Short mmCIF file of C-alpha atoms and ligand atoms in Angstrom, two decimals:
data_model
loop_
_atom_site.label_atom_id
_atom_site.label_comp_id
_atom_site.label_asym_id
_atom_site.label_seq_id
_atom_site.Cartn_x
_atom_site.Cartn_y
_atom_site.Cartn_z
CA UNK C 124 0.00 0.00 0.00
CA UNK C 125 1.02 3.30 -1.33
CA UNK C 126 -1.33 5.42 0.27
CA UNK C 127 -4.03 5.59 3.07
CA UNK C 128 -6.64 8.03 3.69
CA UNK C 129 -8.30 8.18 7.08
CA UNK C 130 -12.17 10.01 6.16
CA UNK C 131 -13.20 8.65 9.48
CA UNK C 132 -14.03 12.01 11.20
CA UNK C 133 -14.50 13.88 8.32
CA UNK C 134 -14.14 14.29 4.45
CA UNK C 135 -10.98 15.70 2.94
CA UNK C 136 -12.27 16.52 -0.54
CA UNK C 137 -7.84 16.95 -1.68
CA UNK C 138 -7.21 13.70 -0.77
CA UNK C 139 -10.53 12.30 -2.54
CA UNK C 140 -9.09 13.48 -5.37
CA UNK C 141 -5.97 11.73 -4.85
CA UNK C 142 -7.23 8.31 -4.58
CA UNK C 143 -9.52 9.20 -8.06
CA UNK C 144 -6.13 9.78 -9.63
CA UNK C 145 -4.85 6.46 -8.30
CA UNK C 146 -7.90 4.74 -10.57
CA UNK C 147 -7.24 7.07 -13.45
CA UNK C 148 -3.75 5.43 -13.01
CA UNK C 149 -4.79 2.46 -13.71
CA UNK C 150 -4.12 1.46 -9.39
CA UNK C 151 -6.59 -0.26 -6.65
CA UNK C 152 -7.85 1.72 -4.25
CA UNK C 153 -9.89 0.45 -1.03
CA UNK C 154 -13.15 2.46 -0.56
CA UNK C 155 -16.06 2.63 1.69
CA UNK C 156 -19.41 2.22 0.53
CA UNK C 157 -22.60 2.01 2.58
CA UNK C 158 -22.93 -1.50 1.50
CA UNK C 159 -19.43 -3.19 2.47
CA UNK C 160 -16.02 -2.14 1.23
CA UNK C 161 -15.07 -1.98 -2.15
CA UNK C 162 -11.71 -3.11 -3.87
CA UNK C 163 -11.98 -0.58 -6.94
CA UNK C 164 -10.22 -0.11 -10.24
CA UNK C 165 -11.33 1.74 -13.38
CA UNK C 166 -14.20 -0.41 -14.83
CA UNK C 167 -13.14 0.42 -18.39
CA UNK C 168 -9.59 -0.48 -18.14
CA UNK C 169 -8.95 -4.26 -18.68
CA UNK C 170 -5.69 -4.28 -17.01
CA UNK C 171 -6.23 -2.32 -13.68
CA UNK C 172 -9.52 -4.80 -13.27
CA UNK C 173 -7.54 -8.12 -13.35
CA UNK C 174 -5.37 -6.18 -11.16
CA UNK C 175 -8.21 -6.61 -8.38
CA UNK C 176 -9.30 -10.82 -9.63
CA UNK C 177 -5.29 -10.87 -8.81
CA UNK C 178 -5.85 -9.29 -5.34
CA UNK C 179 -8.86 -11.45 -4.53
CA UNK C 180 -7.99 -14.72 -5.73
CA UNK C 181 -11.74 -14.18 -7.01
CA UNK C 182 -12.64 -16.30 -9.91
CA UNK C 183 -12.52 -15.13 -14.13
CA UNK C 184 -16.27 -16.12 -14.34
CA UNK C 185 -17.42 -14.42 -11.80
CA UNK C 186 -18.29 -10.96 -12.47
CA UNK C 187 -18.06 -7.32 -11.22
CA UNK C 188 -20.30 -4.48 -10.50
CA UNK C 189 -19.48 -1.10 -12.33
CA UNK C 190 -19.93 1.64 -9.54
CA UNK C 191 -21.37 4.86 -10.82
CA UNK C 192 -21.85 8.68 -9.74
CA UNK C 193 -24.55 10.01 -11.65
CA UNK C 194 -27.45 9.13 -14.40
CA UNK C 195 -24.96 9.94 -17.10
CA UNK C 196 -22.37 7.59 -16.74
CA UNK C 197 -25.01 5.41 -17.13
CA UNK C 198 -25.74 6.22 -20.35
CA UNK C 199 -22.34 5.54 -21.60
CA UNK C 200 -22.03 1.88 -20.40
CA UNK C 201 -25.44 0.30 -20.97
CA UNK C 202 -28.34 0.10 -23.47
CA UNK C 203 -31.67 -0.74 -23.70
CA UNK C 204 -33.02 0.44 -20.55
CA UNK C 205 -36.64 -0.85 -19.84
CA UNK C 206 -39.62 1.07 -17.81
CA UNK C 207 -39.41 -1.08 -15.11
CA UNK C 208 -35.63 -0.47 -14.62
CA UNK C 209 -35.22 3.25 -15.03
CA UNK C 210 -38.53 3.13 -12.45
CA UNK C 211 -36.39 0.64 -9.57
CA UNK C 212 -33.41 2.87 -10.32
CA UNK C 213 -34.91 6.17 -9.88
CA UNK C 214 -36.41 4.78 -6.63
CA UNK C 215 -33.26 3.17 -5.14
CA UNK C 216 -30.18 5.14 -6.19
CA UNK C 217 -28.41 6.02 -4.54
CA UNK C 218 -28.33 3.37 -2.58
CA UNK C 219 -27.77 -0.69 -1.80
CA UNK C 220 -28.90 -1.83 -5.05
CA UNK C 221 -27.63 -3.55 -8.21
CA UNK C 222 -29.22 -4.07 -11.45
CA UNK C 223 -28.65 -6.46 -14.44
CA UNK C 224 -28.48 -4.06 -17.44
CA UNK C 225 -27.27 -5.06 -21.29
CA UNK C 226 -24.24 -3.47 -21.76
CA UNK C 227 -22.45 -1.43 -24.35
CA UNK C 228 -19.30 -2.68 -26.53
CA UNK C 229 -16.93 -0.37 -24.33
CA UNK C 230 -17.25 -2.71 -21.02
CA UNK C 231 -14.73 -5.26 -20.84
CA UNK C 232 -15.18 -8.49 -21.28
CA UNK C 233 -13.55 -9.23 -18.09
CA UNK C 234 -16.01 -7.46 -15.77
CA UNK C 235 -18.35 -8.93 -17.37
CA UNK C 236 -17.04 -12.68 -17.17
CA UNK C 237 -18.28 -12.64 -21.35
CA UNK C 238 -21.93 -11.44 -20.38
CA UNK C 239 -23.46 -9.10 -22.56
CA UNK C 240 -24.76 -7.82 -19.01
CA UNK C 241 -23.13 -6.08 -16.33
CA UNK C 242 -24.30 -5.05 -12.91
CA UNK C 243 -24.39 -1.55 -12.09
CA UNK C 244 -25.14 0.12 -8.93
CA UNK C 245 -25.00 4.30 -7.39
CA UNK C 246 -23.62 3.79 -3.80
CA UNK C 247 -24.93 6.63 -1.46
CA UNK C 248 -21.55 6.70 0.59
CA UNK C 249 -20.43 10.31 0.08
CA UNK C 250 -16.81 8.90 -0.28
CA UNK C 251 -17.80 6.01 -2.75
CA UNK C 252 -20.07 9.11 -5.11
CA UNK C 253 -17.56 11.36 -4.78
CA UNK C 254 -14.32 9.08 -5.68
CA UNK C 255 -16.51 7.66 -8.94
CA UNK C 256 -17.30 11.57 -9.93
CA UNK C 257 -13.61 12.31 -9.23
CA UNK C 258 -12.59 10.08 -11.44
CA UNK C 259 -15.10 10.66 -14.14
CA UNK C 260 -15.26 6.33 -14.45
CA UNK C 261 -17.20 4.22 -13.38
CA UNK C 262 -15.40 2.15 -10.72
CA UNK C 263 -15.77 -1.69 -11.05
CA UNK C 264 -15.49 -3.02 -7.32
CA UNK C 265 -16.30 -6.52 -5.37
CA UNK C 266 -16.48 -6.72 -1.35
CA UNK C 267 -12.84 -6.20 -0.47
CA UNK C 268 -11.57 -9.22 0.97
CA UNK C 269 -10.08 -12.65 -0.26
CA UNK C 270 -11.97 -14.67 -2.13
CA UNK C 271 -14.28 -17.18 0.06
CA UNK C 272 -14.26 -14.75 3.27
CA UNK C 273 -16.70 -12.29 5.08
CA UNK C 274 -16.45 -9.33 3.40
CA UNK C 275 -14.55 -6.38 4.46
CA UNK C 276 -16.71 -3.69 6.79
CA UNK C 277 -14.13 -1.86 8.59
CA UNK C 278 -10.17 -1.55 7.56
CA UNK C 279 -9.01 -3.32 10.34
CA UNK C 280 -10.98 -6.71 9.74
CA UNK C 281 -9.46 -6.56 6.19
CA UNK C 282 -6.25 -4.52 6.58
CA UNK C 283 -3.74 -7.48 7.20
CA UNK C 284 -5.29 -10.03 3.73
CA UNK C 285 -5.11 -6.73 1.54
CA UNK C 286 -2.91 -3.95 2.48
CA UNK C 287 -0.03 -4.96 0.65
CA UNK C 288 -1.95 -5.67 -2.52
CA UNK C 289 -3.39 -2.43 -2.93
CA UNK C 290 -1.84 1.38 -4.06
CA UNK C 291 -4.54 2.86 -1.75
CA UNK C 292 -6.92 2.37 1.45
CA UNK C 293 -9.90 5.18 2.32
CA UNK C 294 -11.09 4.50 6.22
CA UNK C 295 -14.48 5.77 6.23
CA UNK C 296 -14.95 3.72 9.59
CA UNK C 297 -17.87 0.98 9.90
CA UNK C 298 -20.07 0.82 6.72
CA UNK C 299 -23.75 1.73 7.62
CA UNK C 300 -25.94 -1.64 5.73
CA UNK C 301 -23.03 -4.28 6.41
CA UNK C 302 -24.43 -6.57 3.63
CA UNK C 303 -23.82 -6.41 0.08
CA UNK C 304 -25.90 -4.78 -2.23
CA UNK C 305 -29.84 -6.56 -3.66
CA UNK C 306 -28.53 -7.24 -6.59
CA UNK C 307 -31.88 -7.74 -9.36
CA UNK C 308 -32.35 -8.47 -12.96
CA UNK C 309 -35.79 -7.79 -14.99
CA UNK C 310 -36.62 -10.61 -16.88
CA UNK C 311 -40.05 -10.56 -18.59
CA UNK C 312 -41.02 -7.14 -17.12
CA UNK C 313 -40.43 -8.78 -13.46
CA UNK C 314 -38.13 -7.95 -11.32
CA UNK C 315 -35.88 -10.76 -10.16
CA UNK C 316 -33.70 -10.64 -6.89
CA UNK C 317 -30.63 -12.68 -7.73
CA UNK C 318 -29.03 -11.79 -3.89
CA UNK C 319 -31.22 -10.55 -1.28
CA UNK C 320 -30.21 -7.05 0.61
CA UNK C 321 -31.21 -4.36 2.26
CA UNK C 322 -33.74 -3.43 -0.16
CA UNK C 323 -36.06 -6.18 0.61
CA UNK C 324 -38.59 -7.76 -1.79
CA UNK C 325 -41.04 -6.04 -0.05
CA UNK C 326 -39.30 -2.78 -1.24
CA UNK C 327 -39.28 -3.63 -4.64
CA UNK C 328 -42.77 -4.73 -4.97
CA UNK C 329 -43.96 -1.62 -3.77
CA UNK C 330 -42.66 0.46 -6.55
CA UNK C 331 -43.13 -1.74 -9.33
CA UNK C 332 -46.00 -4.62 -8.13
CA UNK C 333 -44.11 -7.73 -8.26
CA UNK C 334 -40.95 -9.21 -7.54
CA UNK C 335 -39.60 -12.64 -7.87
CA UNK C 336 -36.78 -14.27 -5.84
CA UNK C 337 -34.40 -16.45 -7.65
CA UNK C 338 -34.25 -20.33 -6.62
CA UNK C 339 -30.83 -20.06 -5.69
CA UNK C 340 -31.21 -17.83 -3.05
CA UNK C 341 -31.02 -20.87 -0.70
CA UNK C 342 -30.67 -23.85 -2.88
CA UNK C 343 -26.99 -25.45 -3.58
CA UNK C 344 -26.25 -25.79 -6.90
CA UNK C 345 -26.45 -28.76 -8.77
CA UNK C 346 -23.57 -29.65 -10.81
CA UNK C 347 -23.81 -28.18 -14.27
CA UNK C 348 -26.75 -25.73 -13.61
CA UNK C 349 -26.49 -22.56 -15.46
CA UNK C 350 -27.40 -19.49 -13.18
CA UNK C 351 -28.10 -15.42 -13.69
CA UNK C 352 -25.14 -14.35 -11.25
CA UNK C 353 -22.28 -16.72 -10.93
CA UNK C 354 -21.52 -15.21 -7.31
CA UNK C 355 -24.02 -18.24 -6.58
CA UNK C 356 -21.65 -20.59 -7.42
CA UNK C 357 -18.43 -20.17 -4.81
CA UNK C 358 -17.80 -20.48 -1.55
CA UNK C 359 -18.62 -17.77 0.53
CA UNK C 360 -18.35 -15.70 3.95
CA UNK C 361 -16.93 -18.66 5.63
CA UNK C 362 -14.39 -18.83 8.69
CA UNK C 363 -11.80 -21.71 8.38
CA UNK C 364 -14.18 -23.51 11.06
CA UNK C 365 -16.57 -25.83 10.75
CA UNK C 366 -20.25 -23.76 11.20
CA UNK C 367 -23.93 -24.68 11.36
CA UNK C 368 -26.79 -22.74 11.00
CA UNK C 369 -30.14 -23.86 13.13
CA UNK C 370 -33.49 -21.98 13.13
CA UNK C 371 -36.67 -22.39 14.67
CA UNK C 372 -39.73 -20.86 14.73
CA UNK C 373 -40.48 -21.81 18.24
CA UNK C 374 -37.50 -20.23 20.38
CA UNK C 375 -37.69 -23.20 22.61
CA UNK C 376 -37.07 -25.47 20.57
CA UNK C 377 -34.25 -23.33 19.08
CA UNK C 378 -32.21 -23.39 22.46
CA UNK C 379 -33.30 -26.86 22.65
CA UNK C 380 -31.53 -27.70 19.72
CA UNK C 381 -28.17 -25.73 19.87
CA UNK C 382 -27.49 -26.79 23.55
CA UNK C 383 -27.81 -30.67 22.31
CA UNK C 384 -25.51 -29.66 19.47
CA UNK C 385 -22.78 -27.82 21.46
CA UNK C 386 -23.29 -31.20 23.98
CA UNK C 387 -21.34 -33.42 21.42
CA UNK C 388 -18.31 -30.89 20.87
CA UNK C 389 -15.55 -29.84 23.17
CA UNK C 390 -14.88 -26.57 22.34
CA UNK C 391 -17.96 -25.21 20.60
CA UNK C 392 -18.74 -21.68 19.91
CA UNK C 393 -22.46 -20.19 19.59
CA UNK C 394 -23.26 -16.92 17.73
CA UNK C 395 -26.17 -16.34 19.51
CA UNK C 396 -29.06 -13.54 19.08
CA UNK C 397 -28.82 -11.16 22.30
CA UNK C 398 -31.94 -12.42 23.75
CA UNK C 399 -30.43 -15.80 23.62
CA UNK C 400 -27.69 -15.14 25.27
CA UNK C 401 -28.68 -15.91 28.72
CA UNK C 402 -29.78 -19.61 27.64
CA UNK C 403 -26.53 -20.80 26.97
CA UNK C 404 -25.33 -20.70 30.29
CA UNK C 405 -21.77 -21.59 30.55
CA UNK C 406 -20.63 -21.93 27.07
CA UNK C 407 -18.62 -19.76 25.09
CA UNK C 408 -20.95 -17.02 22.95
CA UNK C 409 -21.01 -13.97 21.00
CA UNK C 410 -23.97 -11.55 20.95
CA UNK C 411 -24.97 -10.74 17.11
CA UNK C 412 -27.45 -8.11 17.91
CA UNK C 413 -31.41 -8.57 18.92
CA UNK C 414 -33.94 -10.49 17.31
CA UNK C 415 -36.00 -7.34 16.92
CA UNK C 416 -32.92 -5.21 15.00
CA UNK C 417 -32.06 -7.17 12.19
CA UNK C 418 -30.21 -3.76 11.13
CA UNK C 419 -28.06 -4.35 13.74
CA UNK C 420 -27.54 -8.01 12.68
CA UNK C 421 -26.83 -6.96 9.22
CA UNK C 422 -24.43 -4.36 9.98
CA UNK C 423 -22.48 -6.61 12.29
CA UNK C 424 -22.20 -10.30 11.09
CA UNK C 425 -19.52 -10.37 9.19
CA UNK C 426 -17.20 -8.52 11.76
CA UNK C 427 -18.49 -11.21 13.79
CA UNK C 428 -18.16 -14.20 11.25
CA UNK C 429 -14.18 -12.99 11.08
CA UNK C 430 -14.00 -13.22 14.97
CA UNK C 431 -15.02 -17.05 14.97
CA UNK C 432 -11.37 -18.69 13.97
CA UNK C 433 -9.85 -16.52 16.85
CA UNK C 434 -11.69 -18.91 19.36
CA UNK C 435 -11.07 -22.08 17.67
CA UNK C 436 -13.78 -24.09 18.10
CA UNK C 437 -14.52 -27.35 17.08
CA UNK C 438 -17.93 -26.74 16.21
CA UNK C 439 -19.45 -22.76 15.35
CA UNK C 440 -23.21 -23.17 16.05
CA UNK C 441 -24.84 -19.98 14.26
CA UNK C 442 -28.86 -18.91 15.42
CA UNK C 443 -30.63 -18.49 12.58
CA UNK C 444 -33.27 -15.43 12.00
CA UNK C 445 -36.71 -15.40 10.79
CA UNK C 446 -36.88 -14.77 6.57
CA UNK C 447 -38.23 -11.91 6.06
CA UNK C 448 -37.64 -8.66 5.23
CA UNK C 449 -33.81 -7.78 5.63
CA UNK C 450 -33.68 -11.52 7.16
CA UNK C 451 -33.81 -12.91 3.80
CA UNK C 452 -30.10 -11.03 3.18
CA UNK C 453 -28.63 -12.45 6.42
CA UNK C 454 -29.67 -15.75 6.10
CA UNK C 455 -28.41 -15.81 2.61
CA UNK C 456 -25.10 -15.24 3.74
CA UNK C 457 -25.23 -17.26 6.50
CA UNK C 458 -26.46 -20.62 4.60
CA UNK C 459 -22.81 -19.62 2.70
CA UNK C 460 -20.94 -19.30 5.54
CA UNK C 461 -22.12 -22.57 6.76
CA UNK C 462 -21.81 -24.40 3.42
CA UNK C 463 -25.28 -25.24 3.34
CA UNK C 464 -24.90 -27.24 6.63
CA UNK C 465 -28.73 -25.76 8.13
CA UNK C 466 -30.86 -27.15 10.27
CA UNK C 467 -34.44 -25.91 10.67
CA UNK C 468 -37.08 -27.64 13.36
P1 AMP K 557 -19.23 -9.16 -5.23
O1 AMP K 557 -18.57 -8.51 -6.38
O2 AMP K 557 -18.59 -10.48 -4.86
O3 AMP K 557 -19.34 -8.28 -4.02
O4 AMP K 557 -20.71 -9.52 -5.69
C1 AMP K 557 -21.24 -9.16 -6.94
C2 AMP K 557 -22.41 -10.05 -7.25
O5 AMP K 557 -23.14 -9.59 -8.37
C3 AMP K 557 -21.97 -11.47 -7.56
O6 AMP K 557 -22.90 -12.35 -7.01
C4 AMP K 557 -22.01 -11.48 -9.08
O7 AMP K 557 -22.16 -12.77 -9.57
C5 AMP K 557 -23.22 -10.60 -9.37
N1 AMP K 557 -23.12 -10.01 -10.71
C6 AMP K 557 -22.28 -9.07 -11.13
N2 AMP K 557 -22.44 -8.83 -12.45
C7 AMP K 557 -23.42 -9.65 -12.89
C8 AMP K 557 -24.03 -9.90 -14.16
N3 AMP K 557 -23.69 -9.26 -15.26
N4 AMP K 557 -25.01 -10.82 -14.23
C9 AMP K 557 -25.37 -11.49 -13.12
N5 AMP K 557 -24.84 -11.31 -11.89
C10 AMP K 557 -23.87 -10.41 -11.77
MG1 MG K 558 -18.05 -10.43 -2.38
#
């Protein structure tokens, strides 16, 4: 690392526009975004963008977002912009939201794994808007952090996998959301939700009347399945140890189950909701936030999730939360971090 930038306190608008030189460069530059963090290059150069697959270890077929500052850089990436999209767009930018769009010859094929799509989203984070309008590109950017792991929410959860692999870091402190982006695609006039977020089904069927919510939300994939966003496909959020998820309905039956669990480890760890907490008497726990604020849940879990490994347990017991609303988003990730290993009674 070259360069780092501490916007904690408050915005330096000179140094802004010294990390948007370091993309017009061609360099990386760690951002905030109200989302997660962001591991950024310019989305139109082919080179600086396998500069941050490199960083990652992320996979060639799977593909990037293209981060934007304004209507009109839209315009110059994408094409054939439906009703339905410009209506979810005007609604939820800026803001935690992605959308499929057909793009124009001047994307690269490599953010765009060979799609002819490419997602694009307008953060809200004044640092994330005003870096992309800096620059005058829009900025193509996964979660910074190493391929397979909880993404990055504050610098130091993800200062020691990246700092050396990138020319710049902004600290805007703890992102606000803590979950990555709804990402959505329109297919047949209906908007599809291809990774649940903060802007909830619910949301989206308010604006525009119906919604859909892609199989794969939950489901593993079966070998050789084709699917809309190939972030489906890998391994994701997970600490090195071994984790299940358990939900209930019937909170009795919850605590029921995870103390049976944690009866036939040694050293196991719960991640338990704060209500919870008490009901585990004597084993080893960490408090993800109340039942009744999943925005707290949201804005803490991976921070949490990173925390596990430290403890080294022979068995990570994760409380589930109830599906709905931003509950959908956390137990997305969480099914990932567990590899699919969920129990529900
Ligand atoms: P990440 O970059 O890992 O923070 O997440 C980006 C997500 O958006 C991944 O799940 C990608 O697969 C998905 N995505 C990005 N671009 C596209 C696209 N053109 N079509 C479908 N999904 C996409
Ligand atoms: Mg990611």
């Amino acid at each position: 690392m070259k360069k780092f930038i501490d916007l904690k306190n408050s915005l330096d608008y000179t140094k802004l526009k010294e990390a948007a030189e370091i993309i017009r460069l061609g360099g990386l530059v760690l951002f905030p975004t109200e989302t997660v963090y962001g591991l950024g290059a310019n989305g139109l150069d082919e080179n600086a963008v396998k500069n941050i697959f490199k960083a990652k270890g992320r996979s060639s077929d799977n593909p990037l977002i293209l981060h934007i500052s304004d209507f009109n850089m839209l315009n110059d990436i994408v094409e054939n912009i439906s009703d339905v999209e410009y209506k979810l767009m005007k609604e939820f930018w800026p803001g935690p939201f992605t959308i499929i769009l057909n793009r124009k010859p001047v994307v690269p094929n490599i953010v765009t794994a060979n799609l002819d799509t490419v997602g694009i989203r307008m953060p809200s984070n004044e640092i994330a808007n005003k870096l992309i309008s800096y620059s005058g590109l829009p900025i193509a950017a996964p979660s910074a952090n190493i391929s397979g792991k909880p993404s990055g929410t504050n610098i130091s959860d993800i200062f020691d996998e990246l700092s050396d692999k990138v020319d710049c870091i902004i600290d805007g402190g703890n992102t606000l959301v803590g979950l990555e982006s709804t990402v959505v695609r329109v297919i047949d006039g209906i908007p599809t939700i291809l990774r649940p977020g903060k802007i909830t089904p619910e949301d989206i069927k308010r604006v525009v009347g119906n919604v859909k919510i892609d199989k794969h939300i939950f489901s593993k994939l079966e070998d050789g399945e084709k699917v809309l966003s190939p972030g489906m496909k890998y391994k994701h959020y997970a600490p090195d140890s071994k984790c299940v998820l358990v939900y209930s309905d019937n909170n009795d039956l919850l605590v029921k189950k995870i103390n049976e669990i944690s009866m036939s480890y040694k050293t196991p760890l719960i991640l338990s909701t704060s209500e919870n907490v008490k009901n585990y008497e004597n084993k080893l726990v960490i408090d993800i936030g109340s039942k009744y604020n999943l925005d707290e849940i949201a804005k803490n879990i991976f921070t949490d999730l990173r925390k596990v490994d430290k403890f080294n347990p022979d068995i990570v017991i994760i409380e589930g939360v109830k599906q709905e609303g931003l509950g959908l988003a956390i137990m997305n990730r969480l099914v990932r971090a567990c590899s699919h290993n969920y129990i529900e009674i």
